[in-house]
Amino acid sequence: MPNDTAVPDVPDTAELALIEASIRDIPDFPQPGILFKDITPLLNEPEALAATVRGLAAPFRGAGIDHVVGLEARGFIFGAPVAMALGAGFVPARKAGKLPSDIIDQAYDLEYGTATVEIHADAITPGSRVLVVDDVLATGGTGRAAVELVRKAGGTVVGFSVLMELSALQGRGKMPDVELHTLLSV
Ligand code: AMP
């Protein structure tokens, strides 16, 4: 029987407006021409933080998620509570050289040069169901690398859940084979 007093999973219009209002635009950071989406005010706003975590997890409740992979660094902040909400484990996907045990890695292209994401080789159980979480989807390079990394580890990528999509940068185009869920698109 539905529980009318339960907090709804999906953020309502007012909560989405609060989330959006809690993200601060910082022009020309960390370099000229970048409009940086600063989520620190959102993290410090309890209602917005709770609604964000609920909203990132909502479409994947009941999807049998075994692991949530969070992308360094802001994907860690949302990924761990999303994992708890889904009864899943949390796996940090880190920049090169940070993880202490055996790793598997995936390189990806940046505007100039390449970068690498890594997870511990034993973190993803082969055959397990995985949700990737991050704060911002921009060009999609980082997210795509995380998807490839999970697949290399033998996991199934069930979805990619992101707080904010910067639609002009067309990161969505790099995710044709992934269920992409975004709370906000700007
Ligand atoms: P991309 O690989 O281009 O999709 O970039 C995504 C990663 O870079 C995410 O982990 C974001 O945290 C970060 N990022 C990229 N662009 C921005 C931005 N304008 N504001 C905040 N974070 C960004």
JSON list of C-alpha atoms and ligand atoms in Angstrom, two decimals:
[
{"chain": "A", "resi": 1, "resn": "MET", "atom": "CA", "xyz": [0.00, 0.00, 0.00]},
{"chain": "A", "resi": 2, "resn": "PRO", "atom": "CA", "xyz": [1.41, 3.45, -0.84]},
{"chain": "A", "resi": 3, "resn": "ASN", "atom": "CA", "xyz": [2.56, 5.45, 2.13]},
{"chain": "A", "resi": 4, "resn": "ASP", "atom": "CA", "xyz": [1.19, 8.97, 1.71]},
{"chain": "A", "resi": 5, "resn": "THR", "atom": "CA", "xyz": [3.48, 10.37, 4.38]},
{"chain": "A", "resi": 6, "resn": "ALA", "atom": "CA", "xyz": [6.68, 9.10, 2.71]},
{"chain": "A", "resi": 7, "resn": "VAL", "atom": "CA", "xyz": [9.04, 11.71, 1.29]},
{"chain": "A", "resi": 8, "resn": "PRO", "atom": "CA", "xyz": [8.75, 11.45, -2.49]},
{"chain": "A", "resi": 9, "resn": "ASP", "atom": "CA", "xyz": [11.92, 10.32, -4.25]},
{"chain": "A", "resi": 10, "resn": "VAL", "atom": "CA", "xyz": [11.88, 12.63, -7.21]},
{"chain": "A", "resi": 11, "resn": "PRO", "atom": "CA", "xyz": [12.51, 16.29, -6.34]},
{"chain": "A", "resi": 12, "resn": "ASP", "atom": "CA", "xyz": [9.47, 18.47, -7.00]},
{"chain": "A", "resi": 13, "resn": "THR", "atom": "CA", "xyz": [9.56, 21.75, -8.93]},
{"chain": "A", "resi": 14, "resn": "ALA", "atom": "CA", "xyz": [10.30, 23.82, -5.83]},
{"chain": "A", "resi": 15, "resn": "GLU", "atom": "CA", "xyz": [13.16, 21.52, -4.81]},
{"chain": "A", "resi": 16, "resn": "LEU", "atom": "CA", "xyz": [14.64, 21.61, -8.33]},
{"chain": "A", "resi": 17, "resn": "ALA", "atom": "CA", "xyz": [14.45, 25.41, -8.23]},
{"chain": "A", "resi": 18, "resn": "LEU", "atom": "CA", "xyz": [16.23, 25.39, -4.85]},
{"chain": "A", "resi": 19, "resn": "ILE", "atom": "CA", "xyz": [18.92, 23.05, -6.19]},
{"chain": "A", "resi": 20, "resn": "GLU", "atom": "CA", "xyz": [19.48, 25.25, -9.23]},
{"chain": "A", "resi": 21, "resn": "ALA", "atom": "CA", "xyz": [19.57, 28.42, -7.11]},
{"chain": "A", "resi": 22, "resn": "SER", "atom": "CA", "xyz": [22.14, 26.79, -4.81]},
{"chain": "A", "resi": 23, "resn": "ILE", "atom": "CA", "xyz": [24.68, 26.28, -7.62]},
{"chain": "A", "resi": 24, "resn": "ARG", "atom": "CA", "xyz": [26.94, 29.29, -8.08]},
{"chain": "A", "resi": 25, "resn": "ASP", "atom": "CA", "xyz": [28.41, 30.34, -11.44]},
{"chain": "A", "resi": 26, "resn": "ILE", "atom": "CA", "xyz": [32.07, 31.35, -11.25]},
{"chain": "A", "resi": 27, "resn": "PRO", "atom": "CA", "xyz": [33.27, 32.90, -14.54]},
{"chain": "A", "resi": 28, "resn": "ASP", "atom": "CA", "xyz": [36.80, 32.17, -15.80]},
{"chain": "A", "resi": 29, "resn": "PHE", "atom": "CA", "xyz": [37.61, 29.43, -13.26]},
{"chain": "A", "resi": 30, "resn": "PRO", "atom": "CA", "xyz": [39.90, 27.51, -13.30]},
{"chain": "A", "resi": 31, "resn": "GLN", "atom": "CA", "xyz": [40.88, 29.18, -16.56]},
{"chain": "A", "resi": 32, "resn": "PRO", "atom": "CA", "xyz": [39.59, 31.97, -18.82]},
{"chain": "A", "resi": 33, "resn": "GLY", "atom": "CA", "xyz": [36.47, 31.04, -20.77]},
{"chain": "A", "resi": 34, "resn": "ILE", "atom": "CA", "xyz": [35.20, 28.37, -18.34]},
{"chain": "A", "resi": 35, "resn": "LEU", "atom": "CA", "xyz": [31.97, 29.07, -16.44]},
{"chain": "A", "resi": 36, "resn": "PHE", "atom": "CA", "xyz": [32.53, 26.92, -13.36]},
{"chain": "A", "resi": 37, "resn": "LYS", "atom": "CA", "xyz": [29.48, 25.43, -11.66]},
{"chain": "A", "resi": 38, "resn": "ASP", "atom": "CA", "xyz": [30.31, 25.69, -7.95]},
{"chain": "A", "resi": 39, "resn": "ILE", "atom": "CA", "xyz": [28.24, 23.21, -5.93]},
{"chain": "A", "resi": 40, "resn": "THR", "atom": "CA", "xyz": [29.65, 24.17, -2.52]},
{"chain": "A", "resi": 41, "resn": "PRO", "atom": "CA", "xyz": [26.61, 26.38, -1.65]},
{"chain": "A", "resi": 42, "resn": "LEU", "atom": "CA", "xyz": [24.34, 23.43, -2.52]},
{"chain": "A", "resi": 43, "resn": "LEU", "atom": "CA", "xyz": [26.34, 21.11, -0.24]},
{"chain": "A", "resi": 44, "resn": "ASN", "atom": "CA", "xyz": [25.82, 23.60, 2.58]},
{"chain": "A", "resi": 45, "resn": "GLU", "atom": "CA", "xyz": [22.04, 23.84, 2.04]},
{"chain": "A", "resi": 46, "resn": "PRO", "atom": "CA", "xyz": [20.48, 20.81, 3.81]},
{"chain": "A", "resi": 47, "resn": "GLU", "atom": "CA", "xyz": [17.23, 20.71, 1.83]},
{"chain": "A", "resi": 48, "resn": "ALA", "atom": "CA", "xyz": [18.99, 21.05, -1.52]},
{"chain": "A", "resi": 49, "resn": "LEU", "atom": "CA", "xyz": [21.61, 18.44, -0.58]},
{"chain": "A", "resi": 50, "resn": "ALA", "atom": "CA", "xyz": [18.99, 15.90, 0.51]},
{"chain": "A", "resi": 51, "resn": "ALA", "atom": "CA", "xyz": [16.84, 16.51, -2.58]},
{"chain": "A", "resi": 52, "resn": "THR", "atom": "CA", "xyz": [19.89, 16.13, -4.85]},
{"chain": "A", "resi": 53, "resn": "VAL", "atom": "CA", "xyz": [20.88, 12.78, -3.34]},
{"chain": "A", "resi": 54, "resn": "ARG", "atom": "CA", "xyz": [17.29, 11.52, -3.53]},
{"chain": "A", "resi": 55, "resn": "GLY", "atom": "CA", "xyz": [16.96, 12.73, -7.10]},
{"chain": "A", "resi": 56, "resn": "LEU", "atom": "CA", "xyz": [20.19, 11.11, -8.27]},
{"chain": "A", "resi": 57, "resn": "ALA", "atom": "CA", "xyz": [19.16, 7.77, -6.77]},
{"chain": "A", "resi": 58, "resn": "ALA", "atom": "CA", "xyz": [15.42, 7.82, -7.61]},
{"chain": "A", "resi": 59, "resn": "PRO", "atom": "CA", "xyz": [15.36, 6.29, -11.13]},
{"chain": "A", "resi": 60, "resn": "PHE", "atom": "CA", "xyz": [17.65, 3.47, -10.01]},
{"chain": "A", "resi": 61, "resn": "ARG", "atom": "CA", "xyz": [15.73, 2.29, -6.95]},
{"chain": "A", "resi": 62, "resn": "GLY", "atom": "CA", "xyz": [14.78, -1.31, -7.48]},
{"chain": "A", "resi": 63, "resn": "ALA", "atom": "CA", "xyz": [17.32, -1.62, -10.31]},
{"chain": "A", "resi": 64, "resn": "GLY", "atom": "CA", "xyz": [19.51, -4.02, -8.34]},
{"chain": "A", "resi": 65, "resn": "ILE", "atom": "CA", "xyz": [22.53, -1.71, -8.19]},
{"chain": "A", "resi": 66, "resn": "ASP", "atom": "CA", "xyz": [25.54, -3.44, -6.58]},
{"chain": "A", "resi": 67, "resn": "HIS", "atom": "CA", "xyz": [28.12, -0.64, -6.82]},
{"chain": "A", "resi": 68, "resn": "VAL", "atom": "CA", "xyz": [27.97, 3.13, -7.26]},
{"chain": "A", "resi": 69, "resn": "VAL", "atom": "CA", "xyz": [31.10, 4.52, -8.93]},
{"chain": "A", "resi": 70, "resn": "GLY", "atom": "CA", "xyz": [31.77, 8.16, -8.00]},
{"chain": "A", "resi": 71, "resn": "LEU", "atom": "CA", "xyz": [34.14, 10.29, -10.09]},
{"chain": "A", "resi": 72, "resn": "GLU", "atom": "CA", "xyz": [36.85, 12.27, -8.31]},
{"chain": "A", "resi": 73, "resn": "ALA", "atom": "CA", "xyz": [36.27, 14.57, -6.62]},
{"chain": "A", "resi": 74, "resn": "ARG", "atom": "CA", "xyz": [32.71, 15.89, -6.48]},
{"chain": "A", "resi": 75, "resn": "GLY", "atom": "CA", "xyz": [31.27, 12.55, -7.61]},
{"chain": "A", "resi": 76, "resn": "PHE", "atom": "CA", "xyz": [32.55, 11.17, -4.30]},
{"chain": "A", "resi": 77, "resn": "ILE", "atom": "CA", "xyz": [30.38, 13.59, -2.32]},
{"chain": "A", "resi": 78, "resn": "PHE", "atom": "CA", "xyz": [27.15, 12.56, -4.05]},
{"chain": "A", "resi": 79, "resn": "GLY", "atom": "CA", "xyz": [28.12, 8.99, -4.88]},
{"chain": "A", "resi": 80, "resn": "ALA", "atom": "CA", "xyz": [28.52, 7.71, -1.32]},
{"chain": "A", "resi": 81, "resn": "PRO", "atom": "CA", "xyz": [25.06, 8.80, -0.07]},
{"chain": "A", "resi": 82, "resn": "VAL", "atom": "CA", "xyz": [23.48, 7.62, -3.34]},
{"chain": "A", "resi": 83, "resn": "ALA", "atom": "CA", "xyz": [25.11, 4.21, -2.74]},
{"chain": "A", "resi": 84, "resn": "MET", "atom": "CA", "xyz": [23.62, 4.16, 0.78]},
{"chain": "A", "resi": 85, "resn": "ALA", "atom": "CA", "xyz": [20.19, 5.12, -0.58]},
{"chain": "A", "resi": 86, "resn": "LEU", "atom": "CA", "xyz": [20.37, 2.20, -3.03]},
{"chain": "A", "resi": 87, "resn": "GLY", "atom": "CA", "xyz": [21.86, -0.34, -0.62]},
{"chain": "A", "resi": 88, "resn": "ALA", "atom": "CA", "xyz": [24.96, -0.52, -2.84]},
{"chain": "A", "resi": 89, "resn": "GLY", "atom": "CA", "xyz": [28.69, -0.29, -2.22]},
{"chain": "A", "resi": 90, "resn": "PHE", "atom": "CA", "xyz": [30.71, 2.78, -3.20]},
{"chain": "A", "resi": 91, "resn": "VAL", "atom": "CA", "xyz": [33.72, 2.68, -5.52]},
{"chain": "A", "resi": 92, "resn": "PRO", "atom": "CA", "xyz": [35.89, 5.79, -6.00]},
{"chain": "A", "resi": 93, "resn": "ALA", "atom": "CA", "xyz": [37.17, 6.36, -9.55]},
{"chain": "A", "resi": 94, "resn": "ARG", "atom": "CA", "xyz": [40.33, 8.36, -9.03]},
{"chain": "A", "resi": 95, "resn": "LYS", "atom": "CA", "xyz": [42.82, 10.34, -11.03]},
{"chain": "A", "resi": 96, "resn": "ALA", "atom": "CA", "xyz": [46.05, 8.54, -11.87]},
{"chain": "A", "resi": 97, "resn": "GLY", "atom": "CA", "xyz": [48.39, 7.53, -9.07]},
{"chain": "A", "resi": 98, "resn": "LYS", "atom": "CA", "xyz": [46.07, 7.98, -6.08]},
{"chain": "A", "resi": 99, "resn": "LEU", "atom": "CA", "xyz": [44.86, 4.44, -5.37]},
{"chain": "A", "resi": 100, "resn": "PRO", "atom": "CA", "xyz": [47.17, 2.28, -3.24]},
{"chain": "A", "resi": 101, "resn": "SER", "atom": "CA", "xyz": [46.41, -1.26, -4.47]},
{"chain": "A", "resi": 102, "resn": "ASP", "atom": "CA", "xyz": [46.29, -2.93, -7.92]},
{"chain": "A", "resi": 103, "resn": "ILE", "atom": "CA", "xyz": [44.32, -0.82, -10.40]},
{"chain": "A", "resi": 104, "resn": "ILE", "atom": "CA", "xyz": [42.69, -0.94, -13.79]},
{"chain": "A", "resi": 105, "resn": "ASP", "atom": "CA", "xyz": [42.69, 2.28, -15.77]},
{"chain": "A", "resi": 106, "resn": "GLN", "atom": "CA", "xyz": [41.15, 4.05, -18.71]},
{"chain": "A", "resi": 107, "resn": "ALA", "atom": "CA", "xyz": [42.68, 6.99, -20.59]},
{"chain": "A", "resi": 108, "resn": "TYR", "atom": "CA", "xyz": [40.57, 9.70, -22.22]},
{"chain": "A", "resi": 109, "resn": "ASP", "atom": "CA", "xyz": [41.18, 12.81, -24.27]},
{"chain": "A", "resi": 110, "resn": "LEU", "atom": "CA", "xyz": [41.20, 16.30, -22.84]},
{"chain": "A", "resi": 111, "resn": "GLU", "atom": "CA", "xyz": [41.18, 19.45, -24.97]},
{"chain": "A", "resi": 112, "resn": "TYR", "atom": "CA", "xyz": [44.98, 19.26, -24.81]},
{"chain": "A", "resi": 113, "resn": "GLY", "atom": "CA", "xyz": [46.52, 15.89, -23.96]},
{"chain": "A", "resi": 114, "resn": "THR", "atom": "CA", "xyz": [45.01, 12.97, -22.10]},
{"chain": "A", "resi": 115, "resn": "ALA", "atom": "CA", "xyz": [43.98, 12.01, -18.56]},
{"chain": "A", "resi": 116, "resn": "THR", "atom": "CA", "xyz": [43.39, 8.69, -16.85]},
{"chain": "A", "resi": 117, "resn": "VAL", "atom": "CA", "xyz": [40.80, 7.39, -14.39]},
{"chain": "A", "resi": 118, "resn": "GLU", "atom": "CA", "xyz": [41.50, 4.39, -12.18]},
{"chain": "A", "resi": 119, "resn": "ILE", "atom": "CA", "xyz": [39.63, 2.02, -9.89]},
{"chain": "A", "resi": 120, "resn": "HIS", "atom": "CA", "xyz": [40.93, -0.78, -7.74]},
{"chain": "A", "resi": 121, "resn": "ALA", "atom": "CA", "xyz": [41.09, -3.99, -9.77]},
{"chain": "A", "resi": 122, "resn": "ASP", "atom": "CA", "xyz": [39.06, -5.90, -7.18]},
{"chain": "A", "resi": 123, "resn": "ALA", "atom": "CA", "xyz": [36.42, -3.20, -6.60]},
{"chain": "A", "resi": 124, "resn": "ILE", "atom": "CA", "xyz": [33.79, -4.26, -9.15]},
{"chain": "A", "resi": 125, "resn": "THR", "atom": "CA", "xyz": [32.50, -7.81, -8.89]},
{"chain": "A", "resi": 126, "resn": "PRO", "atom": "CA", "xyz": [32.33, -9.25, -12.44]},
{"chain": "A", "resi": 127, "resn": "GLY", "atom": "CA", "xyz": [28.70, -9.45, -13.53]},
{"chain": "A", "resi": 128, "resn": "SER", "atom": "CA", "xyz": [27.61, -6.80, -11.03]},
{"chain": "A", "resi": 129, "resn": "ARG", "atom": "CA", "xyz": [25.30, -3.87, -11.77]},
{"chain": "A", "resi": 130, "resn": "VAL", "atom": "CA", "xyz": [26.85, -0.44, -11.59]},
{"chain": "A", "resi": 131, "resn": "LEU", "atom": "CA", "xyz": [25.62, 3.16, -11.44]},
{"chain": "A", "resi": 132, "resn": "VAL", "atom": "CA", "xyz": [28.10, 5.97, -12.23]},
{"chain": "A", "resi": 133, "resn": "VAL", "atom": "CA", "xyz": [27.56, 9.31, -10.41]},
{"chain": "A", "resi": 134, "resn": "ASP", "atom": "CA", "xyz": [29.07, 12.76, -10.97]},
{"chain": "A", "resi": 135, "resn": "ASP", "atom": "CA", "xyz": [28.16, 16.41, -10.44]},
{"chain": "A", "resi": 136, "resn": "VAL", "atom": "CA", "xyz": [28.54, 17.88, -13.94]},
{"chain": "A", "resi": 137, "resn": "LEU", "atom": "CA", "xyz": [28.40, 16.38, -17.43]},
{"chain": "A", "resi": 138, "resn": "ALA", "atom": "CA", "xyz": [30.33, 18.74, -19.72]},
{"chain": "A", "resi": 139, "resn": "THR", "atom": "CA", "xyz": [32.02, 17.22, -22.82]},
{"chain": "A", "resi": 140, "resn": "GLY", "atom": "CA", "xyz": [31.33, 13.71, -21.52]},
{"chain": "A", "resi": 141, "resn": "GLY", "atom": "CA", "xyz": [34.96, 12.56, -21.71]},
{"chain": "A", "resi": 142, "resn": "THR", "atom": "CA", "xyz": [35.23, 11.73, -18.01]},
{"chain": "A", "resi": 143, "resn": "GLY", "atom": "CA", "xyz": [31.90, 9.96, -17.87]},
{"chain": "A", "resi": 144, "resn": "ARG", "atom": "CA", "xyz": [32.64, 7.94, -20.99]},
{"chain": "A", "resi": 145, "resn": "ALA", "atom": "CA", "xyz": [35.98, 6.83, -19.51]},
{"chain": "A", "resi": 146, "resn": "ALA", "atom": "CA", "xyz": [34.21, 5.72, -16.32]},
{"chain": "A", "resi": 147, "resn": "VAL", "atom": "CA", "xyz": [31.72, 3.67, -18.35]},
{"chain": "A", "resi": 148, "resn": "GLU", "atom": "CA", "xyz": [34.56, 1.95, -20.23]},
{"chain": "A", "resi": 149, "resn": "LEU", "atom": "CA", "xyz": [36.40, 1.34, -16.96]},
{"chain": "A", "resi": 150, "resn": "VAL", "atom": "CA", "xyz": [33.39, -0.39, -15.38]},
{"chain": "A", "resi": 151, "resn": "ARG", "atom": "CA", "xyz": [32.99, -2.57, -18.46]},
{"chain": "A", "resi": 152, "resn": "LYS", "atom": "CA", "xyz": [36.70, -3.46, -18.42]},
{"chain": "A", "resi": 153, "resn": "ALA", "atom": "CA", "xyz": [36.21, -4.60, -14.83]},
{"chain": "A", "resi": 154, "resn": "GLY", "atom": "CA", "xyz": [33.37, -6.88, -15.95]},
{"chain": "A", "resi": 155, "resn": "GLY", "atom": "CA", "xyz": [30.52, -4.78, -14.59]},
{"chain": "A", "resi": 156, "resn": "THR", "atom": "CA", "xyz": [27.27, -3.81, -16.33]},
{"chain": "A", "resi": 157, "resn": "VAL", "atom": "CA", "xyz": [26.66, -0.06, -16.48]},
{"chain": "A", "resi": 158, "resn": "VAL", "atom": "CA", "xyz": [23.01, 0.37, -15.54]},
{"chain": "A", "resi": 159, "resn": "GLY", "atom": "CA", "xyz": [23.10, 4.16, -15.68]},
{"chain": "A", "resi": 160, "resn": "PHE", "atom": "CA", "xyz": [24.92, 7.45, -15.29]},
{"chain": "A", "resi": 161, "resn": "SER", "atom": "CA", "xyz": [23.32, 9.85, -12.83]},
{"chain": "A", "resi": 162, "resn": "VAL", "atom": "CA", "xyz": [24.44, 13.49, -12.95]},
{"chain": "A", "resi": 163, "resn": "LEU", "atom": "CA", "xyz": [23.32, 16.58, -11.11]},
{"chain": "A", "resi": 164, "resn": "MET", "atom": "CA", "xyz": [23.80, 19.00, -14.02]},
{"chain": "A", "resi": 165, "resn": "GLU", "atom": "CA", "xyz": [24.26, 18.64, -17.76]},
{"chain": "A", "resi": 166, "resn": "LEU", "atom": "CA", "xyz": [25.87, 21.50, -19.69]},
{"chain": "A", "resi": 167, "resn": "SER", "atom": "CA", "xyz": [23.89, 20.75, -22.82]},
{"chain": "A", "resi": 168, "resn": "ALA", "atom": "CA", "xyz": [25.86, 23.05, -25.17]},
{"chain": "A", "resi": 169, "resn": "LEU", "atom": "CA", "xyz": [28.93, 20.82, -24.70]},
{"chain": "A", "resi": 170, "resn": "GLN", "atom": "CA", "xyz": [27.01, 17.78, -25.97]},
{"chain": "A", "resi": 171, "resn": "GLY", "atom": "CA", "xyz": [28.35, 15.25, -23.46]},
{"chain": "A", "resi": 172, "resn": "ARG", "atom": "CA", "xyz": [25.07, 13.36, -23.87]},
{"chain": "A", "resi": 173, "resn": "GLY", "atom": "CA", "xyz": [26.24, 12.43, -27.37]},
{"chain": "A", "resi": 174, "resn": "LYS", "atom": "CA", "xyz": [29.02, 10.32, -25.83]},
{"chain": "A", "resi": 175, "resn": "MET", "atom": "CA", "xyz": [26.47, 8.23, -23.89]},
{"chain": "A", "resi": 176, "resn": "PRO", "atom": "CA", "xyz": [24.21, 6.70, -26.57]},
{"chain": "A", "resi": 177, "resn": "ASP", "atom": "CA", "xyz": [24.37, 3.27, -24.93]},
{"chain": "A", "resi": 178, "resn": "VAL", "atom": "CA", "xyz": [23.91, 4.41, -21.31]},
{"chain": "A", "resi": 179, "resn": "GLU", "atom": "CA", "xyz": [20.76, 5.42, -19.41]},
{"chain": "A", "resi": 180, "resn": "LEU", "atom": "CA", "xyz": [21.65, 9.01, -18.64]},
{"chain": "A", "resi": 181, "resn": "HIS", "atom": "CA", "xyz": [19.74, 10.73, -15.84]},
{"chain": "A", "resi": 182, "resn": "THR", "atom": "CA", "xyz": [20.25, 14.44, -15.13]},
{"chain": "A", "resi": 183, "resn": "LEU", "atom": "CA", "xyz": [18.45, 16.58, -12.55]},
{"chain": "A", "resi": 184, "resn": "LEU", "atom": "CA", "xyz": [19.17, 19.87, -14.30]},
{"chain": "A", "resi": 185, "resn": "SER", "atom": "CA", "xyz": [20.08, 20.77, -17.86]},
{"chain": "A", "resi": 186, "resn": "VAL", "atom": "CA", "xyz": [21.50, 24.22, -18.53]},
{"chain": "B", "resi": 1, "resn": "AMP", "atom": "P1", "xyz": [33.73, 16.39, -18.98]},
{"chain": "B", "resi": 1, "resn": "AMP", "atom": "O1", "xyz": [34.68, 15.24, -18.98]},
{"chain": "B", "resi": 1, "resn": "AMP", "atom": "O2", "xyz": [34.09, 17.47, -19.95]},
{"chain": "B", "resi": 1, "resn": "AMP", "atom": "O3", "xyz": [32.29, 15.94, -19.13]},
{"chain": "B", "resi": 1, "resn": "AMP", "atom": "O4", "xyz": [33.86, 17.09, -17.59]},
{"chain": "B", "resi": 1, "resn": "AMP", "atom": "C1", "xyz": [33.25, 16.54, -16.50]},
{"chain": "B", "resi": 1, "resn": "AMP", "atom": "C2", "xyz": [34.10, 16.65, -15.26]},
{"chain": "B", "resi": 1, "resn": "AMP", "atom": "O5", "xyz": [34.73, 17.91, -15.13]},
{"chain": "B", "resi": 1, "resn": "AMP", "atom": "C3", "xyz": [33.20, 16.49, -14.06]},
{"chain": "B", "resi": 1, "resn": "AMP", "atom": "O6", "xyz": [33.88, 15.65, -13.13]},
{"chain": "B", "resi": 1, "resn": "AMP", "atom": "C4", "xyz": [33.01, 17.89, -13.53]},
{"chain": "B", "resi": 1, "resn": "AMP", "atom": "O7", "xyz": [33.12, 17.90, -12.13]},
{"chain": "B", "resi": 1, "resn": "AMP", "atom": "C5", "xyz": [34.09, 18.73, -14.16]},
{"chain": "B", "resi": 1, "resn": "AMP", "atom": "N1", "xyz": [33.59, 19.91, -14.89]},
{"chain": "B", "resi": 1, "resn": "AMP", "atom": "C6", "xyz": [33.66, 20.12, -16.22]},
{"chain": "B", "resi": 1, "resn": "AMP", "atom": "N2", "xyz": [33.16, 21.29, -16.57]},
{"chain": "B", "resi": 1, "resn": "AMP", "atom": "C7", "xyz": [32.75, 21.88, -15.42]},
{"chain": "B", "resi": 1, "resn": "AMP", "atom": "C8", "xyz": [32.13, 23.14, -15.10]},
{"chain": "B", "resi": 1, "resn": "AMP", "atom": "N3", "xyz": [31.85, 24.06, -16.04]},
{"chain": "B", "resi": 1, "resn": "AMP", "atom": "N4", "xyz": [31.85, 23.40, -13.82]},
{"chain": "B", "resi": 1, "resn": "AMP", "atom": "C9", "xyz": [32.13, 22.49, -12.85]},
{"chain": "B", "resi": 1, "resn": "AMP", "atom": "N5", "xyz": [32.71, 21.31, -13.08]},
{"chain": "B", "resi": 1, "resn": "AMP", "atom": "C10", "xyz": [33.03, 20.99, -14.35]}
]
